Coordinates of C-alpha atoms in Angstrom, one line a residue:
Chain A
X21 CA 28.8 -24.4 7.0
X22 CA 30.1 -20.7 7.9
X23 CA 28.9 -17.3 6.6
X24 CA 31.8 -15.8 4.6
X25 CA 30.8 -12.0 3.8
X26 CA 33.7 -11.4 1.3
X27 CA 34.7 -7.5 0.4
X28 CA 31.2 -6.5 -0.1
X29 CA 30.5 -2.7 -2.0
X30 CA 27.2 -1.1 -2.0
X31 CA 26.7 2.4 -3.6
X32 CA 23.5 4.5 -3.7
X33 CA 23.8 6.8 -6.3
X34 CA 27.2 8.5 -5.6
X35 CA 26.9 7.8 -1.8
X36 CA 29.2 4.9 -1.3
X37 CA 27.2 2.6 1.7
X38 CA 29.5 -0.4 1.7
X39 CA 33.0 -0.2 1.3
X40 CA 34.7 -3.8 0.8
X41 CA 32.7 -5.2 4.3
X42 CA 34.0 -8.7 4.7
X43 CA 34.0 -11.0 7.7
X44 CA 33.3 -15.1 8.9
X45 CA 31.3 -16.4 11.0
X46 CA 30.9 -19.9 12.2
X47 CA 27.8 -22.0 11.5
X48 CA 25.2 -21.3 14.7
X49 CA 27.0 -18.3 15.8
X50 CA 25.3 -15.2 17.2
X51 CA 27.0 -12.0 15.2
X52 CA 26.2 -8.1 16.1
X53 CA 26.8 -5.6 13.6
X54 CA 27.4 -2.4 15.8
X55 CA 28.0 1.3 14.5
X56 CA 26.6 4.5 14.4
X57 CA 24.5 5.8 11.8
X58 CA 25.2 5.6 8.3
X59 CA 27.9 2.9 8.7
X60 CA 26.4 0.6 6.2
X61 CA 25.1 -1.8 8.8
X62 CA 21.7 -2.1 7.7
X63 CA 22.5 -2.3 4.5
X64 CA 24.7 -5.0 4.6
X65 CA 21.8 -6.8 6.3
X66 CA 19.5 -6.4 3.8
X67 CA 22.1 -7.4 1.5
X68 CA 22.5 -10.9 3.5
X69 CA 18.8 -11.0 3.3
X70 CA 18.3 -10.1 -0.6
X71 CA 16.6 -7.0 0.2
X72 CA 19.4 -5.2 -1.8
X73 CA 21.8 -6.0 -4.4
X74 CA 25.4 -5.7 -3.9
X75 CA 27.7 -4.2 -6.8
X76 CA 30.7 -6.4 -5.9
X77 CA 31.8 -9.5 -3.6
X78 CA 30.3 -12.1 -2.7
X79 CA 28.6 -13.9 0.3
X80 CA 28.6 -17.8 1.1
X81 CA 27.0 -19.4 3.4
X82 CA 26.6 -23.2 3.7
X83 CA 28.7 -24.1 0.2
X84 CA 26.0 -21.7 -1.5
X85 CA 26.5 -18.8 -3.4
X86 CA 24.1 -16.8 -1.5
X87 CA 23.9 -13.2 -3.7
X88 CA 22.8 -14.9 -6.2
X89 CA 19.6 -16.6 -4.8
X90 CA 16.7 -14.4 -4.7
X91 CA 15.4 -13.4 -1.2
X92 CA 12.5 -15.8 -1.0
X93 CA 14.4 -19.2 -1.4
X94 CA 17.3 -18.1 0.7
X95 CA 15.0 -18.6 4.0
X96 CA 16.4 -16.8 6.0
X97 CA 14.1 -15.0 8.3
X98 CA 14.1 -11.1 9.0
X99 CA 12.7 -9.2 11.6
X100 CA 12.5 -5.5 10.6
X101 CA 12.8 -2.2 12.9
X102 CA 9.1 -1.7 12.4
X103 CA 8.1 -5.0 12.9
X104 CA 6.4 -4.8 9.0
X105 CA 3.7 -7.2 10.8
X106 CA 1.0 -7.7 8.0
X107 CA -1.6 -5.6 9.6
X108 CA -4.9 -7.0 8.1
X109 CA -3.7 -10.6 9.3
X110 CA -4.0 -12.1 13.2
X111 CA -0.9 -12.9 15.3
X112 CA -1.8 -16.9 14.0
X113 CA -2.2 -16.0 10.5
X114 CA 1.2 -13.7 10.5
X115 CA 3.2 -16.4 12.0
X116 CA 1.6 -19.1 10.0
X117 CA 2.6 -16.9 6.3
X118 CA 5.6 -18.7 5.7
X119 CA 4.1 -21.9 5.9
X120 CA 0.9 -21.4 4.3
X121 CA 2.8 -19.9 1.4
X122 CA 5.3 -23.2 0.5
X123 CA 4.4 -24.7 -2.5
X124 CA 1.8 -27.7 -2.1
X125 CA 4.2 -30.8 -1.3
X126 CA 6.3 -28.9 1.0
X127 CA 3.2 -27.2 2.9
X128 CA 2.4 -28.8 6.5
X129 CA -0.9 -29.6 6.9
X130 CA -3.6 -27.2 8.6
X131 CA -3.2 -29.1 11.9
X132 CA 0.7 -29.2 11.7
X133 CA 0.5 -25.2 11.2
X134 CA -2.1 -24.7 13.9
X135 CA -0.1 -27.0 16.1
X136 CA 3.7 -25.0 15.3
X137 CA 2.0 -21.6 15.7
X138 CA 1.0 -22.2 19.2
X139 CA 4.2 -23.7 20.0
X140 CA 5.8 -20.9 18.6
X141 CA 4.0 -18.2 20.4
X142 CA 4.8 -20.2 23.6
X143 CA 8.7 -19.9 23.1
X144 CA 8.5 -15.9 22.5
X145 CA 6.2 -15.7 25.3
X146 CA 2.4 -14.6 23.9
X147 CA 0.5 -17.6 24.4
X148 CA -3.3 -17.5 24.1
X149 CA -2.7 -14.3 21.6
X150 CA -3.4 -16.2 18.3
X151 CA -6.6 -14.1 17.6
X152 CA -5.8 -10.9 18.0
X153 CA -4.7 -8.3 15.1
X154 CA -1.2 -6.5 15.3
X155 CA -2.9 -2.8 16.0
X156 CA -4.3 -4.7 19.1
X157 CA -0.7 -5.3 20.5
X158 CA 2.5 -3.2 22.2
X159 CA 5.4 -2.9 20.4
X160 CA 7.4 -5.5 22.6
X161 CA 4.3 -8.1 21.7
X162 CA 4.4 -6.8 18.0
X163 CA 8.2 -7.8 17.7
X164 CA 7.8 -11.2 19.4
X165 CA 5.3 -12.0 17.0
X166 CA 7.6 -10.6 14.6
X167 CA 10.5 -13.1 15.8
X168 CA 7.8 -16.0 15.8
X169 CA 7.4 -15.5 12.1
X170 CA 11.0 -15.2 11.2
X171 CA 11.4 -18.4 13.1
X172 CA 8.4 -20.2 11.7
X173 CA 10.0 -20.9 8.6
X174 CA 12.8 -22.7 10.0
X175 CA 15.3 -20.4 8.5
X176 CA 18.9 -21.2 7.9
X177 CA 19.5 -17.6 8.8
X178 CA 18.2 -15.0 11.3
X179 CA 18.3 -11.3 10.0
X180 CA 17.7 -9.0 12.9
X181 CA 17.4 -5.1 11.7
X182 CA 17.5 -3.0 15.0
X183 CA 14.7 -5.0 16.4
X184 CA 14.9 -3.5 19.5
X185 CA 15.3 0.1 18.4
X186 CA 11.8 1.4 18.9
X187 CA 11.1 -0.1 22.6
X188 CA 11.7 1.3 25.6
X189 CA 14.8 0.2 27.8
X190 CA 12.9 -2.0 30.3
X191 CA 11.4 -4.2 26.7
X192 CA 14.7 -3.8 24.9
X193 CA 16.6 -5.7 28.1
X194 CA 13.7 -8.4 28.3
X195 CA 13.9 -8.7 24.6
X196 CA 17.5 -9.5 23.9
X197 CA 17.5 -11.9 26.3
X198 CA 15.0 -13.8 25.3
X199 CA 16.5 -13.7 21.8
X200 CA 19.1 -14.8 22.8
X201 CA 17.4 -17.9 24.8
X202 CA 15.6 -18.8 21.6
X203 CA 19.2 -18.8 19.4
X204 CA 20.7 -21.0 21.6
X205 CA 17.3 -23.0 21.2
X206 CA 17.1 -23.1 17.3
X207 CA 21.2 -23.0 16.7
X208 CA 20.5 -20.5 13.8
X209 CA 23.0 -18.0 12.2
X210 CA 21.8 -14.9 13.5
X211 CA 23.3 -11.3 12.5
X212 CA 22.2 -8.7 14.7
X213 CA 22.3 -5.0 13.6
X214 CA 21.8 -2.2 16.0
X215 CA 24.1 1.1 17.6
X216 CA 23.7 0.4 20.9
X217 CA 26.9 -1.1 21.9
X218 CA 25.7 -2.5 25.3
X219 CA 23.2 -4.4 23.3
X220 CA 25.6 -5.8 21.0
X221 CA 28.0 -6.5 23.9
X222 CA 25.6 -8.3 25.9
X223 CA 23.7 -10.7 23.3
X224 CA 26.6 -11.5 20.6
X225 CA 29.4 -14.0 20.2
X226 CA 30.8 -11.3 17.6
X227 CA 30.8 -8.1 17.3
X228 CA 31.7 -6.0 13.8
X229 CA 32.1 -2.4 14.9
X230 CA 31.7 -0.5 11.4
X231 CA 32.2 2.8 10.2
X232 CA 32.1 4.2 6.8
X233 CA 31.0 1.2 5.2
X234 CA 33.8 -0.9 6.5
X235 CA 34.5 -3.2 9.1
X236 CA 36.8 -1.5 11.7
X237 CA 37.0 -4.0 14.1
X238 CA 35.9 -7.8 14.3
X239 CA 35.8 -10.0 17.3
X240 CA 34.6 -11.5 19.9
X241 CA 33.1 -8.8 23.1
X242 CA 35.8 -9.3 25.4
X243 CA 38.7 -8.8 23.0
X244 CA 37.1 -6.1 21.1
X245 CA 36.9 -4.3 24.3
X246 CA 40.1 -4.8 25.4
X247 CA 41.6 -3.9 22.7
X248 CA 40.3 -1.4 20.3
X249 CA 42.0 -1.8 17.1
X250 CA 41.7 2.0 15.7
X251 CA 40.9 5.7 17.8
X252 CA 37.3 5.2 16.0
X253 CA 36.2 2.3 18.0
X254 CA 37.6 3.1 21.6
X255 CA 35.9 6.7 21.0
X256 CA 32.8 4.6 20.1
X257 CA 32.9 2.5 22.5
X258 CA 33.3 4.7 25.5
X259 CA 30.9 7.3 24.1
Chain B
X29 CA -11.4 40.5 52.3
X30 CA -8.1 40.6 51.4
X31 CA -8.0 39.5 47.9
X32 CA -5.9 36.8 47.1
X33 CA -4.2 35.6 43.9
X34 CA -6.2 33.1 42.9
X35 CA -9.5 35.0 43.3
X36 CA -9.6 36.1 40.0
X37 CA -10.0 32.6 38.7
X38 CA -12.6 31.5 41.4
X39 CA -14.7 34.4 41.2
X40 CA -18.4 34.4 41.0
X41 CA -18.7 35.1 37.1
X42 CA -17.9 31.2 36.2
X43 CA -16.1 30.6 32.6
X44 CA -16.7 28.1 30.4
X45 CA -13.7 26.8 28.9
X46 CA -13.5 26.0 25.0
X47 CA -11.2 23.2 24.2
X48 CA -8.2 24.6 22.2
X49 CA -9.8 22.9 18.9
X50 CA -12.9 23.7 19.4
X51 CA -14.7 26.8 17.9
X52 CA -17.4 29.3 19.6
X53 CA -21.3 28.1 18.9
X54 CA -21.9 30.5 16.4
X55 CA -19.5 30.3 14.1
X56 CA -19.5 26.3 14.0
X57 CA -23.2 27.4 13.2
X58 CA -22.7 29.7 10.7
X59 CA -20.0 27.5 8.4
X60 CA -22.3 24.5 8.9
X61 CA -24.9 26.7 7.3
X62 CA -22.7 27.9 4.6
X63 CA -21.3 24.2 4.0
X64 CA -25.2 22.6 4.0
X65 CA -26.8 25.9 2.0
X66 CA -23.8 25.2 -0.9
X67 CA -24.4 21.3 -0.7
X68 CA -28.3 21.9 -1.0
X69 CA -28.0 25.2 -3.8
X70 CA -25.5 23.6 -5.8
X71 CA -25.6 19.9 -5.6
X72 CA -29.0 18.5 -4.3
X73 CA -31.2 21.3 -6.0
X74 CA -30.4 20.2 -9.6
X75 CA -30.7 16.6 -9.2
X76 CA -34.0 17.4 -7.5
X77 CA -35.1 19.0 -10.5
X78 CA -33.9 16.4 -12.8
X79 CA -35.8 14.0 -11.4
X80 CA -38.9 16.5 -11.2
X81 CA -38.3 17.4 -14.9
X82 CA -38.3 13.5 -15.5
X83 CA -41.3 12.6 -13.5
X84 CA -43.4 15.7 -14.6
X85 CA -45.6 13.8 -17.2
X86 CA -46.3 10.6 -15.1
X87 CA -44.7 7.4 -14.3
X88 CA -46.2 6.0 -17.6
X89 CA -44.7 9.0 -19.6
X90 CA -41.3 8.4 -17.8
X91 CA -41.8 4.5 -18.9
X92 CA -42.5 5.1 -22.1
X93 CA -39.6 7.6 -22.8
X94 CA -37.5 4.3 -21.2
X95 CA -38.6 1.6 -23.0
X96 CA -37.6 3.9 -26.5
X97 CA -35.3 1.6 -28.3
X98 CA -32.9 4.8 -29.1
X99 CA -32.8 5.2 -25.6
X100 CA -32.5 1.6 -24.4
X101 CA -29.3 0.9 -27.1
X102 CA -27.5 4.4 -25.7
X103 CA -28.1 2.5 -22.0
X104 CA -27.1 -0.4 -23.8
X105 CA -23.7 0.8 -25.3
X106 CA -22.8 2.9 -22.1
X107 CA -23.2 0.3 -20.0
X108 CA -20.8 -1.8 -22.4
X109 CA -18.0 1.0 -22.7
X110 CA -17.7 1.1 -19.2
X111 CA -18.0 -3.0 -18.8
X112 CA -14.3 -2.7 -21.1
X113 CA -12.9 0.4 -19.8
X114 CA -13.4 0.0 -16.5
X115 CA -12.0 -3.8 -15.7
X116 CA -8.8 -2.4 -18.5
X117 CA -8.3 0.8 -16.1
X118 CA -8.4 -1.3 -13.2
X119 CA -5.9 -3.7 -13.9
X120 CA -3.9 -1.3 -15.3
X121 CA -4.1 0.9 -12.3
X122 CA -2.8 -1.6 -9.9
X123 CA 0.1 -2.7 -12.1
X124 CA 1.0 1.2 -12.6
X125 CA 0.8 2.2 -8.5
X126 CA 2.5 -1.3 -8.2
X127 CA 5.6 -0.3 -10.2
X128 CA 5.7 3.3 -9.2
X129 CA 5.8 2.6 -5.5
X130 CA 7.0 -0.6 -4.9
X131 CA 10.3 -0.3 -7.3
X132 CA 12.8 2.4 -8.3
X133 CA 13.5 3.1 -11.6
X134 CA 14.5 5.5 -14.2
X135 CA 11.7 7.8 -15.9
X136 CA 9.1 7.5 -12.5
X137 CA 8.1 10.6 -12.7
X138 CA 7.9 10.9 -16.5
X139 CA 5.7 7.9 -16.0
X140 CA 3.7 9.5 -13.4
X141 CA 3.4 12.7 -15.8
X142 CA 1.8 10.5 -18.6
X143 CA -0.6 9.0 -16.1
X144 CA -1.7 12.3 -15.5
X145 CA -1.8 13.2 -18.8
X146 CA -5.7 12.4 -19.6
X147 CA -6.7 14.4 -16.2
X148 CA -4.6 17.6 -17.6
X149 CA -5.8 17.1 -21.7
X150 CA -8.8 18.3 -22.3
X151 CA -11.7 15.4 -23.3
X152 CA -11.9 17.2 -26.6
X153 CA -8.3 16.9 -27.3
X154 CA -8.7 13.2 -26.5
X155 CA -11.4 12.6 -28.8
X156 CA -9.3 14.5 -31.8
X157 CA -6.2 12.5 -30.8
X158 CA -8.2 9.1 -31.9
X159 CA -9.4 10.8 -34.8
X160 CA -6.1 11.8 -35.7
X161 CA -5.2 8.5 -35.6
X162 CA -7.7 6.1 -36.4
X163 CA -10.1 8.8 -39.0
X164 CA -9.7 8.7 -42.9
X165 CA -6.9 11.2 -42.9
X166 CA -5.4 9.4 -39.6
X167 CA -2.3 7.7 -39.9
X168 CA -3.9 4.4 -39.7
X169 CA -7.1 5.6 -41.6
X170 CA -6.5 4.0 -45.1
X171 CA -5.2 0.4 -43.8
X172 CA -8.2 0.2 -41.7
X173 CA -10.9 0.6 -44.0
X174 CA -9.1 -1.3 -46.3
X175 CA -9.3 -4.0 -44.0
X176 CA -13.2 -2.9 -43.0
X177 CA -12.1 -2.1 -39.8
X178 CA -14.5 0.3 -37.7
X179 CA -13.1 2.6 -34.7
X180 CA -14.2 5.7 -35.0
X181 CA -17.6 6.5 -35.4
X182 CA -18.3 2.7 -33.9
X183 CA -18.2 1.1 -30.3
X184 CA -14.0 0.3 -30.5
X185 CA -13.9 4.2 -30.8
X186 CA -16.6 4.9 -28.2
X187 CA -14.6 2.6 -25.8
X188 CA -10.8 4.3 -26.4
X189 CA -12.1 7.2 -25.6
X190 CA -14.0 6.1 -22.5
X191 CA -10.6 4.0 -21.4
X192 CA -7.9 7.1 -22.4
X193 CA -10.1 9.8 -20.2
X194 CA -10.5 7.0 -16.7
X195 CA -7.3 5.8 -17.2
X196 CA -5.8 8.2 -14.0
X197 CA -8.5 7.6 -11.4
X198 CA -7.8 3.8 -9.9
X199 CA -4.0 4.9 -10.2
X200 CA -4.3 8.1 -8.9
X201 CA -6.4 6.8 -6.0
X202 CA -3.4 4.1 -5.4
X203 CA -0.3 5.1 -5.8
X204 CA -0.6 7.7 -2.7
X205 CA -2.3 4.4 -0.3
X206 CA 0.6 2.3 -1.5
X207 CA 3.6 5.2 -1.0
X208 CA 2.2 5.9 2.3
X209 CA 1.8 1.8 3.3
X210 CA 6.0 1.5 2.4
X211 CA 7.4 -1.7 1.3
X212 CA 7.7 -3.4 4.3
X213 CA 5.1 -5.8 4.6
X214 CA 6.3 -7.2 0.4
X215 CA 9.9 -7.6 1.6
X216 CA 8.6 -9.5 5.1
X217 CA 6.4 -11.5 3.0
X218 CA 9.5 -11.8 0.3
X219 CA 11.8 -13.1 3.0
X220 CA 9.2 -15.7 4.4
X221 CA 9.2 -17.4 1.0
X222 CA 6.2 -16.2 -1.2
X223 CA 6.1 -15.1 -4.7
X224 CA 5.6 -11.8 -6.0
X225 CA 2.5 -13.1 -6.8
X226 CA 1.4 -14.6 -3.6
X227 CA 3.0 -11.0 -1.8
X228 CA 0.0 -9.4 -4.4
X229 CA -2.8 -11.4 -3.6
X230 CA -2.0 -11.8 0.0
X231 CA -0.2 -8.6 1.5
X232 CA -1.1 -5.8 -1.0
X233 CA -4.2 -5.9 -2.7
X234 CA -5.8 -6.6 0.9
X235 CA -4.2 -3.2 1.8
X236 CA -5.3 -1.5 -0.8
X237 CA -8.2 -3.3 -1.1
X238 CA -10.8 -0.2 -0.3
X239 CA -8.9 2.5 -2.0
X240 CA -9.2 0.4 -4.8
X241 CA -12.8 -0.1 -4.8
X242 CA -13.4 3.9 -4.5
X243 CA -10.9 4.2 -7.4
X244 CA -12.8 1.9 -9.5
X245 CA -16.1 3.6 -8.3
X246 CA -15.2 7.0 -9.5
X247 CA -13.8 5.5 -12.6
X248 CA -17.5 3.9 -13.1
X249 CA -18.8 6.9 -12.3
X250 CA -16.6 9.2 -15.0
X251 CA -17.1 6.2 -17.4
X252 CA -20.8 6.4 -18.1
X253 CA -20.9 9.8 -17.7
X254 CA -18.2 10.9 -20.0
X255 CA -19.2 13.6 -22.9
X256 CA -16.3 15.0 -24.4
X257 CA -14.1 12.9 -26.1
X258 CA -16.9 10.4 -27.0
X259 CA -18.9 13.0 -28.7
X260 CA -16.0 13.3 -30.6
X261 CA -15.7 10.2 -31.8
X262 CA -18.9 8.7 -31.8
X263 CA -20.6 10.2 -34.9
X264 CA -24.1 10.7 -32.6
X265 CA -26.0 7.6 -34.3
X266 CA -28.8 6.8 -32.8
X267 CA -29.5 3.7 -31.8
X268 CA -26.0 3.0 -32.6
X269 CA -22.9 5.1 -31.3
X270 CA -24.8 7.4 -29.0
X271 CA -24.5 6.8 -25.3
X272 CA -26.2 7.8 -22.4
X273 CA -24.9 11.6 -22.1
X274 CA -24.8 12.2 -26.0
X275 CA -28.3 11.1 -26.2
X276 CA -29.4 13.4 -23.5
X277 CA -27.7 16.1 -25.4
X278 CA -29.4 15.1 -28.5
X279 CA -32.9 14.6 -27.4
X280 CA -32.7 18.0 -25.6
X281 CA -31.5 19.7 -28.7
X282 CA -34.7 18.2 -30.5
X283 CA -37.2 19.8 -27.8
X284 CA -37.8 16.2 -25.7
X285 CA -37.2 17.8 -22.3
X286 CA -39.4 14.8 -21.2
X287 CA -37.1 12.4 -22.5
X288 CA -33.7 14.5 -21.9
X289 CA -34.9 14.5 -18.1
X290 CA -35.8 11.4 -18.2
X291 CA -32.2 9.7 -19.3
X292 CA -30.9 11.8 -17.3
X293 CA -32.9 10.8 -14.3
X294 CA -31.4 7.3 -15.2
X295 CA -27.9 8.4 -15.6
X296 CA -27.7 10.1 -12.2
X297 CA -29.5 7.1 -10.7
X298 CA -26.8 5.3 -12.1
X299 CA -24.7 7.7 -9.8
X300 CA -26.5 7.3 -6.8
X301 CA -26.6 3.7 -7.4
X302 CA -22.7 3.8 -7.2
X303 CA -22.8 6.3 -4.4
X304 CA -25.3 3.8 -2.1
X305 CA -23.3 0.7 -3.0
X306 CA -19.6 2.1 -1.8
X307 CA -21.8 3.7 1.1
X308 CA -23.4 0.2 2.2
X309 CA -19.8 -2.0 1.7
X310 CA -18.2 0.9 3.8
X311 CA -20.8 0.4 6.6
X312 CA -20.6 -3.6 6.1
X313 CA -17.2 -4.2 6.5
X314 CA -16.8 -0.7 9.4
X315 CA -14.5 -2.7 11.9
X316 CA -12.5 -4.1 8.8
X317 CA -11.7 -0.6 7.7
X318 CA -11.0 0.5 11.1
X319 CA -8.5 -1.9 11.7
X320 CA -6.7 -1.2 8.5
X321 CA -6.3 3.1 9.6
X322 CA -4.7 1.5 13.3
X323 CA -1.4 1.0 13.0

């Protein structure tokens, strides 16, 4: 029941994002993809959440052959950068998407949706907000909500694309930990992508420093940081 | 008194600051004249006098010229080109902006050129084109009136014209809406389990949903009013294959300015009907529209 990203390549036109990525992780583990810029991060995020295609390798998680299910039955929730909250919906209706969008035998009742949004919104912290629309939030209530969806579906996998990247510090540090609280909570898979290495540090049972499309360094915090495997990631991780 | 530095600010002679946007009192003025003179000159002026012109004789008069069967069965057939073209142009406006902005793919611009294509062509050339290929001589000429087939100088021919010349407009208004609004939103609602049909229905056509609607207005509007191409292909039989602006042509070329002025009253109410009816959804549905320009 582990996530096995096996020698992944990604190119965009002649720009090579992914070069061979690989790495395991343990069922319920809390991974952080960490890097600067350009290192093929995100990509291989959106790859794990079939938002892109890979040219080669493959990806299993749970004895499935995960590249080749399309993004809306792998159910693995994603929270994006820019929150991608659907504007024209309230906070209830946004969290209540995945639900309301099952097919009809698998699709809780009105009452059971009603009743999991407002739990929902209690364990990121908004209760009472069901009503309101997105514009009507700040970006630290626009990301919970976010989260809240991702999580409504139950997903076998969290997909986190620098969620924290467009709040300010004060949020960002709230934030994290509460993530981090609520992954203990649901014991998903979570991959975490961002370039702040404090963050990553702080919130993940792994870290994968990359660079160029590959995986430099993979381990947990403490061991990364003890011992930096190549001169790329001690620069990095002093910088 | 010693003067002192700040004297010259807090002197007697008080100034009234102008905000850095803001213009002095007279030329705001003067382009607001210039703006509502061209408006008035230009646009309201003539459709005064149209419907002058149409009333000039008496309601009765203006009735009578109406209820003329010639003129009813051009309402008639206009009304029915743009029934067809319009729904066609919609549907295939979506699906275009759709595919242009919401996937990559080889030949996008190309595409985008050919959507363009009937804004660039003259309405002329369009009418020919359908000539060209549905006429006698046309490539398919012979097979269809072997087959007693009608399209040109008949409604099917009256209605390809209509749909090749509004084909851009509900795209056109789109594809910049759905560029601007990203992808985000279809790949959140793609990762929370829903269909590419269910993203459509439920995350972008309520995005789009009032670009849309002004896309399909203009492409009403352009519709029944089109000249060109249909007069091309429509033969000008009346009672039969002329619509509304060919019959206003022809009855003016006959000396009926009475009944000219007064289809062409009805076409521009048609207009102004449009115009009121995106007016009064805009002002229904205010907060709704609002919400969507917040981010």
């Amino acid at each position: 029941m582990s996530l096995t990203v096996d020698s992944v390549t990604k190119k965009f036109g002649r720009f090579p994002a992914l070069n061979g990525a690989s790495f395991v992780a343990p069922q319920g583990s809390f991974v952080s993809l960490l890097g600067p810029s350009g290192s093929g991060k995100t990509t291989l995020l959106r790859i794990l959440g079939g938002l892109e295609f890979s040219d080669s390798g493959s990806v299993r998680f749970a004895d499935l052959n995960w590249l080749d299910m399309p993004a809306r039955t792998r159910n693995a929730g994603f929270v994006f950068q820019q929150y991608a909250l659907f504007k024209h919906m309230t906070v209830a209706d946004n969290i209540a998407f995945g639900l309301k969008v099952r097919p009809r035998n698998r699709r809780p009742s009105h009452t059971d949706i009603k009743k999991r949004v407002t739990e929902l919104l209690a364990l990121v912290q908004l209760p009472g907000l069901e009503d309101r629309y997105p514009s009507q939030l700040s970006g630290g209530q626009r990301q919970r909500v976010a989260l809240a969806r991702a999580l409504a579906i139950e997903p076998r996998m969290l997909l986190l694309d620098e969620p924290f990247g467009a709040l300010d510090a004060k949020v960002r540090k709230e934030l994290r930990t509460d993530l981090r609280r609520i992954h203990d909570h649901a014991g998903v898979t979570t991959v975490f992508v961002t370039h702040d290495q404090e963050e990553a540090f702080a919130v993940a049972d792994l870290v994968a420093v990359m660079k160029d499309g590959c995986i430099e360094q993979y381990g947990a915090p403490a061991d990364v940081r003890r011992n930096p495997r190549t001169a790329f990631v001690s620069e990095f991780l002093s910088a | 008194m010693k003067k002192t530095f700040f004297d010259g600010r807090s002197g007697s002679r008080r100034r009234s600051f102008l905000k850095p946007t803001e213009d002095p009192l007279w030329l705001r003025l003067f382009l607001g004249a210039v703006a509502i003179g061209f408006i008035a000159i230009l646009l309201l002026l003539p459709l005064a006098l149209v419907f002058k012109e149409a009333f000039a004789n008496g309601v009765s008069a203006l009735w009578a010229a109406i209820k003329e069967p010639d003129t009813l069965a051009s309402v008639r057939l206009s009304l029915i080109a743009a029934g067809i073209a319009v729904p066609l142009n919609m549907v295939f406006g979506i699906a275009a902006a759709w595919c242009i902005t919401k996937f990559d793919f080889p030949g996008k611009t190309f595409l985008v050129t050919l959507i363009d294509l009937p804004f660039s062509v003259s309405p002329v050339v369009a009418g020919l084109i359908y000539v060209l290929v549905f006429g006698a001589q046309g490539w398919f000429g012979r097979s269809l009136a072997d087959n007693d087939i009608h399209i040109l100088f008949a409604v099917p021919g009256i209605v390809l014209a209509t749909i090749f010349v509004t084909f851009p407009f509900v795209a056109r208004e789109l594809i910049p809406l759905m560029a601007d609004q990203g992808r985000d939103e279809e790949e959140a609602a793609a990762t929370l389990g829903a269909t590419g049909f269910q993203t459509f229905l439920r995350v972008t056509l309520p995005n789009i949903k009032w670009g849309l609607l002004y896309g399909v207005l203009l492409c009403n509007a352009r519709a029944l009013g089109e000249f060109g191409a249909v007069s091309v292909v429509s033969g000008h039989i009346r009672g039969v294959t002329n619509t509304m602006p060919l019959h206003v042509q022809l009855l003016y070329d006959n000396y009926d300015y009475a009944g000219a002025f007064t289809v062409a009253a009805l076409l521009a109410m048609l207009a102004l009907l449009t115009l009121a009816l995106k007016s009064l959804l805009e002002w229904r549905y205010a907060d709704e529209l609002a919400a969507a320009h917040r981010r």
